[in-house]
Amino acid sequence: MRATVCLPTYNEIENLERMVRALGPHDVRVLVIDDGSPDGTGQLADRLASELDHVEVLHRERKEGLGPAYLAGFRRALADGAELILEMDCDFSHDPADVPRLIGAAEAGADLVLGSRYVSGGSVGSWGLGRRLISRGGSLYAQTLIGTRIRDLTGGFKCYRRRVLETIDLDAIHSKGYAFQIETTYRTLRAGFRVVELPIRFVDREEGGSKMSRSIVLEAIWKVPLLRARALAGRL
């Protein structure tokens, strides 16, 4: 199956080339989605696209959040005929060597594959207590409110089958950060698709700055009960 990795970037000039080249051996297309990075990431992406057949670039005018960037990437990948669409971080928090495992699980029948930190065999390295509490607490909070056994609802390492993204109404999704990951997985479950978690080791970035912010956490806090309420009202 033709697979495309959607790789959103904002000021990732230290990581982009290494990531793109690390993904090269895995027989995937790489779609770099750059939100007008002022550090030259977009220009580097254009150079890599001119040198490497598996790389494409989607330029966006400004930074609007992770959710809108992924939605733009999903639409481009679908239009280009991808059968499997992956999302992952550009900062090596997600190991590119795990991409074939996610693709393999989708080819074996899963509709959405989640690279999970919180199932048996998964782990998080080098995080402080505060970051661990925010991430694990966010997943537990969402897991309880929406009533699912999925353990890692805030993770951003995923592989979708095409039919999932064609079904869950991308135009209705307006979340931007953690809430985007929760909402897309919840909509997938609500649509009756099969979701599988694979254990991964998540490590903190070594280059560049974290995109985590207070507004991302607050969005997830109010968005999750809203999603549940809409589901109960038959509007999701």
PDB file of C-alpha atoms in Angstrom:
ATOM      1  CA  MET A   1       0.000   0.000   0.000  1.00  0.00           C
ATOM      2  CA  ARG A   2       1.224   3.486  -0.806  1.00  0.00           C
ATOM      3  CA  ALA A   3       2.039   5.270   2.469  1.00  0.00           C
ATOM      4  CA  THR A   4       2.620   8.963   3.134  1.00  0.00           C
ATOM      5  CA  VAL A   5       4.155  10.341   6.321  1.00  0.00           C
ATOM      6  CA  CYS A   6       2.793  13.789   7.192  1.00  0.00           C
ATOM      7  CA  LEU A   7       5.576  15.712   8.916  1.00  0.00           C
ATOM      8  CA  PRO A   8       4.498  19.115  10.302  1.00  0.00           C
ATOM      9  CA  THR A   9       7.325  21.565  10.943  1.00  0.00           C
ATOM     10  CA  TYR A  10       7.803  24.905  12.617  1.00  0.00           C
ATOM     11  CA  ASN A  11      11.419  25.873  13.264  1.00  0.00           C
ATOM     12  CA  GLU A  12      12.760  22.338  12.851  1.00  0.00           C
ATOM     13  CA  ILE A  13      15.815  23.170  10.780  1.00  0.00           C
ATOM     14  CA  GLU A  14      18.066  21.158  13.133  1.00  0.00           C
ATOM     15  CA  ASN A  15      16.003  17.985  12.699  1.00  0.00           C
ATOM     16  CA  LEU A  16      14.341  18.019   9.290  1.00  0.00           C
ATOM     17  CA  GLU A  17      17.083  16.694   7.031  1.00  0.00           C
ATOM     18  CA  ARG A  18      18.047  13.890   9.408  1.00  0.00           C
ATOM     19  CA  MET A  19      14.414  12.837   9.749  1.00  0.00           C
ATOM     20  CA  VAL A  20      13.683  12.917   6.023  1.00  0.00           C
ATOM     21  CA  ARG A  21      16.762  10.852   5.246  1.00  0.00           C
ATOM     22  CA  ALA A  22      15.983   8.408   8.079  1.00  0.00           C
ATOM     23  CA  LEU A  23      12.535   7.796   6.567  1.00  0.00           C
ATOM     24  CA  GLY A  24      13.944   7.258   3.070  1.00  0.00           C
ATOM     25  CA  PRO A  25      14.679   3.501   3.372  1.00  0.00           C
ATOM     26  CA  HIS A  26      11.130   2.712   4.541  1.00  0.00           C
ATOM     27  CA  ASP A  27       9.444   3.080   1.130  1.00  0.00           C
ATOM     28  CA  VAL A  28       7.180   5.960   2.161  1.00  0.00           C
ATOM     29  CA  ARG A  29       6.390   9.372   0.763  1.00  0.00           C
ATOM     30  CA  VAL A  30       7.249  12.230   3.124  1.00  0.00           C
ATOM     31  CA  LEU A  31       5.039  15.300   3.047  1.00  0.00           C
ATOM     32  CA  VAL A  32       6.657  18.176   4.925  1.00  0.00           C
ATOM     33  CA  ILE A  33       4.008  20.657   6.085  1.00  0.00           C
ATOM     34  CA  ASP A  34       5.778  23.871   7.020  1.00  0.00           C
ATOM     35  CA  ASP A  35       3.896  26.656   8.797  1.00  0.00           C
ATOM     36  CA  GLY A  36       6.040  29.540   7.578  1.00  0.00           C
ATOM     37  CA  SER A  37       9.026  28.745   9.798  1.00  0.00           C
ATOM     38  CA  PRO A  38      11.172  31.868  10.241  1.00  0.00           C
ATOM     39  CA  ASP A  39      14.338  29.769  10.725  1.00  0.00           C
ATOM     40  CA  GLY A  40      14.488  28.573   7.110  1.00  0.00           C
ATOM     41  CA  THR A  41      12.921  25.128   7.604  1.00  0.00           C
ATOM     42  CA  GLY A  42      10.665  25.663   4.579  1.00  0.00           C
ATOM     43  CA  GLN A  43      13.587  26.512   2.308  1.00  0.00           C
ATOM     44  CA  LEU A  44      15.478  23.454   3.516  1.00  0.00           C
ATOM     45  CA  ALA A  45      12.402  21.331   2.803  1.00  0.00           C
ATOM     46  CA  ASP A  46      12.282  22.677  -0.755  1.00  0.00           C
ATOM     47  CA  ARG A  47      15.941  21.790  -1.272  1.00  0.00           C
ATOM     48  CA  LEU A  48      15.390  18.276   0.030  1.00  0.00           C
ATOM     49  CA  ALA A  49      12.342  17.853  -2.229  1.00  0.00           C
ATOM     50  CA  SER A  50      14.462  18.824  -5.222  1.00  0.00           C
ATOM     51  CA  GLU A  51      17.094  16.230  -4.268  1.00  0.00           C
ATOM     52  CA  LEU A  52      14.981  13.331  -2.984  1.00  0.00           C
ATOM     53  CA  ASP A  53      12.175  11.691  -4.957  1.00  0.00           C
ATOM     54  CA  HIS A  54      10.238  10.641  -1.837  1.00  0.00           C
ATOM     55  CA  VAL A  55       9.874  14.176  -0.435  1.00  0.00           C
ATOM     56  CA  GLU A  56       7.152  16.767  -1.089  1.00  0.00           C
ATOM     57  CA  VAL A  57       6.484  20.109   0.603  1.00  0.00           C
ATOM     58  CA  LEU A  58       3.264  21.873   1.543  1.00  0.00           C
ATOM     59  CA  HIS A  59       3.829  25.494   2.549  1.00  0.00           C
ATOM     60  CA  ARG A  60       1.356  27.227   4.859  1.00  0.00           C
ATOM     61  CA  GLU A  61       1.429  30.956   5.497  1.00  0.00           C
ATOM     62  CA  ARG A  62       1.503  30.948   9.292  1.00  0.00           C
ATOM     63  CA  LYS A  63       1.527  28.835  12.429  1.00  0.00           C
ATOM     64  CA  GLU A  64      -2.017  27.804  13.346  1.00  0.00           C
ATOM     65  CA  GLY A  65      -1.405  24.741  15.482  1.00  0.00           C
ATOM     66  CA  LEU A  66      -0.728  21.076  14.938  1.00  0.00           C
ATOM     67  CA  GLY A  67      -4.318  20.153  14.081  1.00  0.00           C
ATOM     68  CA  PRO A  68      -4.759  22.481  11.099  1.00  0.00           C
ATOM     69  CA  ALA A  69      -1.329  21.485   9.779  1.00  0.00           C
ATOM     70  CA  TYR A  70      -2.193  17.792   9.911  1.00  0.00           C
ATOM     71  CA  LEU A  71      -5.594  18.344   8.316  1.00  0.00           C
ATOM     72  CA  ALA A  72      -3.938  20.143   5.408  1.00  0.00           C
ATOM     73  CA  GLY A  73      -1.465  17.275   5.105  1.00  0.00           C
ATOM     74  CA  PHE A  74      -4.193  14.629   5.265  1.00  0.00           C
ATOM     75  CA  ARG A  75      -6.110  16.322   2.432  1.00  0.00           C
ATOM     76  CA  ARG A  76      -2.988  16.534   0.259  1.00  0.00           C
ATOM     77  CA  ALA A  77      -2.062  12.899   0.919  1.00  0.00           C
ATOM     78  CA  LEU A  78      -5.592  11.716   0.098  1.00  0.00           C
ATOM     79  CA  ALA A  79      -5.624  13.777  -3.101  1.00  0.00           C
ATOM     80  CA  ASP A  80      -2.295  12.225  -4.083  1.00  0.00           C
ATOM     81  CA  GLY A  81      -3.703   8.709  -3.708  1.00  0.00           C
ATOM     82  CA  ALA A  82      -2.121   7.536  -0.448  1.00  0.00           C
ATOM     83  CA  GLU A  83      -3.714   4.415   1.035  1.00  0.00           C
ATOM     84  CA  LEU A  84      -2.000   4.789   4.398  1.00  0.00           C
ATOM     85  CA  ILE A  85      -1.436   8.193   6.011  1.00  0.00           C
ATOM     86  CA  LEU A  86       0.914   8.528   8.963  1.00  0.00           C
ATOM     87  CA  GLU A  87       1.562  11.349  11.383  1.00  0.00           C
ATOM     88  CA  MET A  88       4.689  11.741  13.492  1.00  0.00           C
ATOM     89  CA  ASP A  89       6.896  14.383  15.085  1.00  0.00           C
ATOM     90  CA  CYS A  90       9.909  15.732  13.248  1.00  0.00           C
ATOM     91  CA  ASP A  91      12.075  15.988  16.373  1.00  0.00           C
ATOM     92  CA  PHE A  92      12.913  12.252  16.730  1.00  0.00           C
ATOM     93  CA  SER A  93      10.595  11.842  19.721  1.00  0.00           C
ATOM     94  CA  HIS A  94       9.123   9.153  17.478  1.00  0.00           C
ATOM     95  CA  ASP A  95      11.636   6.685  16.085  1.00  0.00           C
ATOM     96  CA  PRO A  96      11.494   6.488  12.271  1.00  0.00           C
ATOM     97  CA  ALA A  97      12.538   2.834  12.579  1.00  0.00           C
ATOM     98  CA  ASP A  98       9.069   2.159  14.048  1.00  0.00           C
ATOM     99  CA  VAL A  99       7.271   3.320  10.891  1.00  0.00           C
ATOM    100  CA  PRO A 100       7.301  -0.149   9.258  1.00  0.00           C
ATOM    101  CA  ARG A 101       5.707  -1.619  12.401  1.00  0.00           C
ATOM    102  CA  LEU A 102       2.779   0.804  12.215  1.00  0.00           C
ATOM    103  CA  ILE A 103       2.378   0.201   8.483  1.00  0.00           C
ATOM    104  CA  GLY A 104       2.517  -3.559   9.020  1.00  0.00           C
ATOM    105  CA  ALA A 105      -0.276  -3.419  11.603  1.00  0.00           C
ATOM    106  CA  ALA A 106      -2.451  -1.432   9.189  1.00  0.00           C
ATOM    107  CA  GLU A 107      -1.742  -3.859   6.373  1.00  0.00           C
ATOM    108  CA  ALA A 108      -2.729  -6.675   8.745  1.00  0.00           C
ATOM    109  CA  GLY A 109      -6.186  -5.171   9.215  1.00  0.00           C
ATOM    110  CA  ALA A 110      -6.122  -2.283  11.699  1.00  0.00           C
ATOM    111  CA  ASP A 111      -7.885   0.878  10.557  1.00  0.00           C
ATOM    112  CA  LEU A 112      -5.936   3.165  12.876  1.00  0.00           C
ATOM    113  CA  VAL A 113      -2.638   2.202  14.487  1.00  0.00           C
ATOM    114  CA  LEU A 114      -1.415   4.175  17.483  1.00  0.00           C
ATOM    115  CA  GLY A 115       2.202   4.223  18.572  1.00  0.00           C
ATOM    116  CA  SER A 116       1.495   3.934  22.285  1.00  0.00           C
ATOM    117  CA  ARG A 117       3.641   4.929  25.247  1.00  0.00           C
ATOM    118  CA  TYR A 118       1.239   3.474  27.777  1.00  0.00           C
ATOM    119  CA  VAL A 119       0.638  -0.136  26.755  1.00  0.00           C
ATOM    120  CA  SER A 120       2.878  -2.988  27.872  1.00  0.00           C
ATOM    121  CA  GLY A 121       6.287  -2.537  26.274  1.00  0.00           C
ATOM    122  CA  GLY A 122       5.829   1.202  25.707  1.00  0.00           C
ATOM    123  CA  SER A 123       7.796   3.827  27.601  1.00  0.00           C
ATOM    124  CA  VAL A 124       8.699   7.480  27.972  1.00  0.00           C
ATOM    125  CA  GLY A 125      12.299   8.484  28.494  1.00  0.00           C
ATOM    126  CA  SER A 126      13.958  11.590  29.940  1.00  0.00           C
ATOM    127  CA  TRP A 127      10.780  13.466  30.919  1.00  0.00           C
ATOM    128  CA  GLY A 128      10.462  15.287  34.210  1.00  0.00           C
ATOM    129  CA  LEU A 129       7.620  14.541  36.600  1.00  0.00           C
ATOM    130  CA  GLY A 130       5.546  17.517  35.461  1.00  0.00           C
ATOM    131  CA  ARG A 131       5.608  16.549  31.796  1.00  0.00           C
ATOM    132  CA  ARG A 132       4.798  12.929  32.668  1.00  0.00           C
ATOM    133  CA  LEU A 133       1.804  13.987  34.757  1.00  0.00           C
ATOM    134  CA  ILE A 134       0.451  16.234  32.000  1.00  0.00           C
ATOM    135  CA  SER A 135       0.764  13.563  29.309  1.00  0.00           C
ATOM    136  CA  ARG A 136      -0.384  10.525  31.275  1.00  0.00           C
ATOM    137  CA  GLY A 137      -3.004  12.525  33.137  1.00  0.00           C
ATOM    138  CA  GLY A 138      -4.361  13.884  29.870  1.00  0.00           C
ATOM    139  CA  SER A 139      -4.761  10.399  28.446  1.00  0.00           C
ATOM    140  CA  LEU A 140      -6.431   9.097  31.608  1.00  0.00           C
ATOM    141  CA  TYR A 141      -8.743  12.119  31.729  1.00  0.00           C
ATOM    142  CA  ALA A 142      -9.836  11.579  28.125  1.00  0.00           C
ATOM    143  CA  GLN A 143     -10.033   7.802  28.549  1.00  0.00           C
ATOM    144  CA  THR A 144     -12.422   8.195  31.499  1.00  0.00           C
ATOM    145  CA  LEU A 145     -14.656  10.875  29.998  1.00  0.00           C
ATOM    146  CA  ILE A 146     -15.149   9.317  26.584  1.00  0.00           C
ATOM    147  CA  GLY A 147     -15.291   5.747  27.873  1.00  0.00           C
ATOM    148  CA  THR A 148     -12.591   3.919  25.929  1.00  0.00           C
ATOM    149  CA  ARG A 149      -9.884   1.375  26.720  1.00  0.00           C
ATOM    150  CA  ILE A 150      -7.390   3.114  24.436  1.00  0.00           C
ATOM    151  CA  ARG A 151      -4.510   4.027  26.739  1.00  0.00           C
ATOM    152  CA  ASP A 152      -2.557   6.627  24.753  1.00  0.00           C
ATOM    153  CA  LEU A 153      -5.072   9.166  23.466  1.00  0.00           C
ATOM    154  CA  THR A 154      -2.717  12.149  23.325  1.00  0.00           C
ATOM    155  CA  GLY A 155       0.083  10.543  21.301  1.00  0.00           C
ATOM    156  CA  GLY A 156       0.954  11.830  17.850  1.00  0.00           C
ATOM    157  CA  PHE A 157       2.467   8.756  16.152  1.00  0.00           C
ATOM    158  CA  LYS A 158      -0.357   7.243  14.078  1.00  0.00           C
ATOM    159  CA  CYS A 159      -1.146   5.386  10.892  1.00  0.00           C
ATOM    160  CA  TYR A 160      -4.597   5.768   9.312  1.00  0.00           C
ATOM    161  CA  ARG A 161      -6.125   3.741   6.538  1.00  0.00           C
ATOM    162  CA  ARG A 162      -7.486   6.002   3.832  1.00  0.00           C
ATOM    163  CA  ARG A 163     -11.105   5.054   4.486  1.00  0.00           C
ATOM    164  CA  VAL A 164     -10.889   6.362   8.061  1.00  0.00           C
ATOM    165  CA  LEU A 165      -9.962   9.890   7.015  1.00  0.00           C
ATOM    166  CA  GLU A 166     -12.591   9.789   4.275  1.00  0.00           C
ATOM    167  CA  THR A 167     -15.238   8.890   6.859  1.00  0.00           C
ATOM    168  CA  ILE A 168     -14.650  10.992   9.978  1.00  0.00           C
ATOM    169  CA  ASP A 169     -15.465  14.436   8.444  1.00  0.00           C
ATOM    170  CA  LEU A 170     -12.216  16.358   8.559  1.00  0.00           C
ATOM    171  CA  ASP A 171     -14.095  19.630   8.011  1.00  0.00           C
ATOM    172  CA  ALA A 172     -15.751  19.244  11.434  1.00  0.00           C
ATOM    173  CA  ILE A 173     -12.437  19.022  13.325  1.00  0.00           C
ATOM    174  CA  HIS A 174     -11.153  22.295  14.776  1.00  0.00           C
ATOM    175  CA  SER A 175      -8.866  21.102  17.583  1.00  0.00           C
ATOM    176  CA  LYS A 176      -5.254  22.205  17.517  1.00  0.00           C
ATOM    177  CA  GLY A 177      -3.030  20.385  20.057  1.00  0.00           C
ATOM    178  CA  TYR A 178      -3.495  17.344  22.320  1.00  0.00           C
ATOM    179  CA  ALA A 179      -7.230  17.712  21.701  1.00  0.00           C
ATOM    180  CA  PHE A 180      -6.682  17.029  17.993  1.00  0.00           C
ATOM    181  CA  GLN A 181      -5.144  13.646  18.753  1.00  0.00           C
ATOM    182  CA  ILE A 182      -7.946  12.781  21.175  1.00  0.00           C
ATOM    183  CA  GLU A 183     -10.681  13.922  18.796  1.00  0.00           C
ATOM    184  CA  THR A 184      -9.421  12.083  15.712  1.00  0.00           C
ATOM    185  CA  THR A 185      -9.067   8.818  17.624  1.00  0.00           C
ATOM    186  CA  TYR A 186     -12.490   9.242  19.253  1.00  0.00           C
ATOM    187  CA  ARG A 187     -14.154   9.960  15.924  1.00  0.00           C
ATOM    188  CA  THR A 188     -12.467   6.874  14.499  1.00  0.00           C
ATOM    189  CA  LEU A 189     -13.813   4.730  17.324  1.00  0.00           C
ATOM    190  CA  ARG A 190     -17.290   6.248  17.038  1.00  0.00           C
ATOM    191  CA  ALA A 191     -17.331   5.405  13.332  1.00  0.00           C
ATOM    192  CA  GLY A 192     -16.784   1.732  14.184  1.00  0.00           C
ATOM    193  CA  PHE A 193     -13.223   1.367  12.953  1.00  0.00           C
ATOM    194  CA  ARG A 194     -10.663  -0.955  14.527  1.00  0.00           C
ATOM    195  CA  VAL A 195      -7.981   0.850  16.530  1.00  0.00           C
ATOM    196  CA  VAL A 196      -4.799  -0.963  17.587  1.00  0.00           C
ATOM    197  CA  GLU A 197      -2.047   0.247  19.936  1.00  0.00           C
ATOM    198  CA  LEU A 198       1.583  -0.768  19.380  1.00  0.00           C
ATOM    199  CA  PRO A 199       4.190  -0.112  22.084  1.00  0.00           C
ATOM    200  CA  ILE A 200       6.794   2.532  21.314  1.00  0.00           C
ATOM    201  CA  ARG A 201       9.553   4.278  23.233  1.00  0.00           C
ATOM    202  CA  PHE A 202       9.032   8.029  23.226  1.00  0.00           C
ATOM    203  CA  VAL A 203      12.112  10.200  23.865  1.00  0.00           C
ATOM    204  CA  ASP A 204      12.349  13.949  24.352  1.00  0.00           C
ATOM    205  CA  ARG A 205      13.742  16.096  21.578  1.00  0.00           C
ATOM    206  CA  GLU A 206      17.465  16.803  21.551  1.00  0.00           C
ATOM    207  CA  GLU A 207      17.418  19.725  19.104  1.00  0.00           C
ATOM    208  CA  GLY A 208      15.088  22.729  18.999  1.00  0.00           C
ATOM    209  CA  GLY A 209      12.395  23.847  21.420  1.00  0.00           C
ATOM    210  CA  SER A 210       9.223  22.146  22.646  1.00  0.00           C
ATOM    211  CA  LYS A 211       5.900  23.326  21.186  1.00  0.00           C
ATOM    212  CA  MET A 212       4.021  22.505  24.399  1.00  0.00           C
ATOM    213  CA  SER A 213       2.028  25.420  25.829  1.00  0.00           C
ATOM    214  CA  ARG A 214      -0.572  26.160  28.479  1.00  0.00           C
ATOM    215  CA  SER A 215      -3.217  26.794  25.811  1.00  0.00           C
ATOM    216  CA  ILE A 216      -2.718  23.278  24.380  1.00  0.00           C
ATOM    217  CA  VAL A 217      -3.397  21.725  27.777  1.00  0.00           C
ATOM    218  CA  LEU A 218      -6.418  23.954  28.451  1.00  0.00           C
ATOM    219  CA  GLU A 219      -7.914  23.140  25.049  1.00  0.00           C
ATOM    220  CA  ALA A 220      -7.859  19.429  25.866  1.00  0.00           C
ATOM    221  CA  ILE A 221      -9.486  20.022  29.258  1.00  0.00           C
ATOM    222  CA  TRP A 222     -12.598  21.702  27.818  1.00  0.00           C
ATOM    223  CA  LYS A 223     -12.697  19.949  24.475  1.00  0.00           C
ATOM    224  CA  VAL A 224     -12.964  16.370  25.764  1.00  0.00           C
ATOM    225  CA  PRO A 225     -16.263  16.784  27.669  1.00  0.00           C
ATOM    226  CA  LEU A 226     -17.637  18.723  24.702  1.00  0.00           C
ATOM    227  CA  LEU A 227     -16.830  15.805  22.402  1.00  0.00           C
ATOM    228  CA  ARG A 228     -18.582  13.407  24.762  1.00  0.00           C
ATOM    229  CA  ALA A 229     -21.643  15.645  24.985  1.00  0.00           C
ATOM    230  CA  ARG A 230     -21.863  15.893  21.202  1.00  0.00           C
ATOM    231  CA  ALA A 231     -21.546  12.126  20.902  1.00  0.00           C
ATOM    232  CA  LEU A 232     -24.377  11.571  23.402  1.00  0.00           C
ATOM    233  CA  ALA A 233     -26.510  14.045  21.469  1.00  0.00           C
ATOM    234  CA  GLY A 234     -25.851  12.183  18.216  1.00  0.00           C
ATOM    235  CA  ARG A 235     -23.875  15.082  16.713  1.00  0.00           C
ATOM    236  CA  LEU A 236     -20.503  13.378  16.388  1.00  0.00           C
TER     237      LEU A 236
END
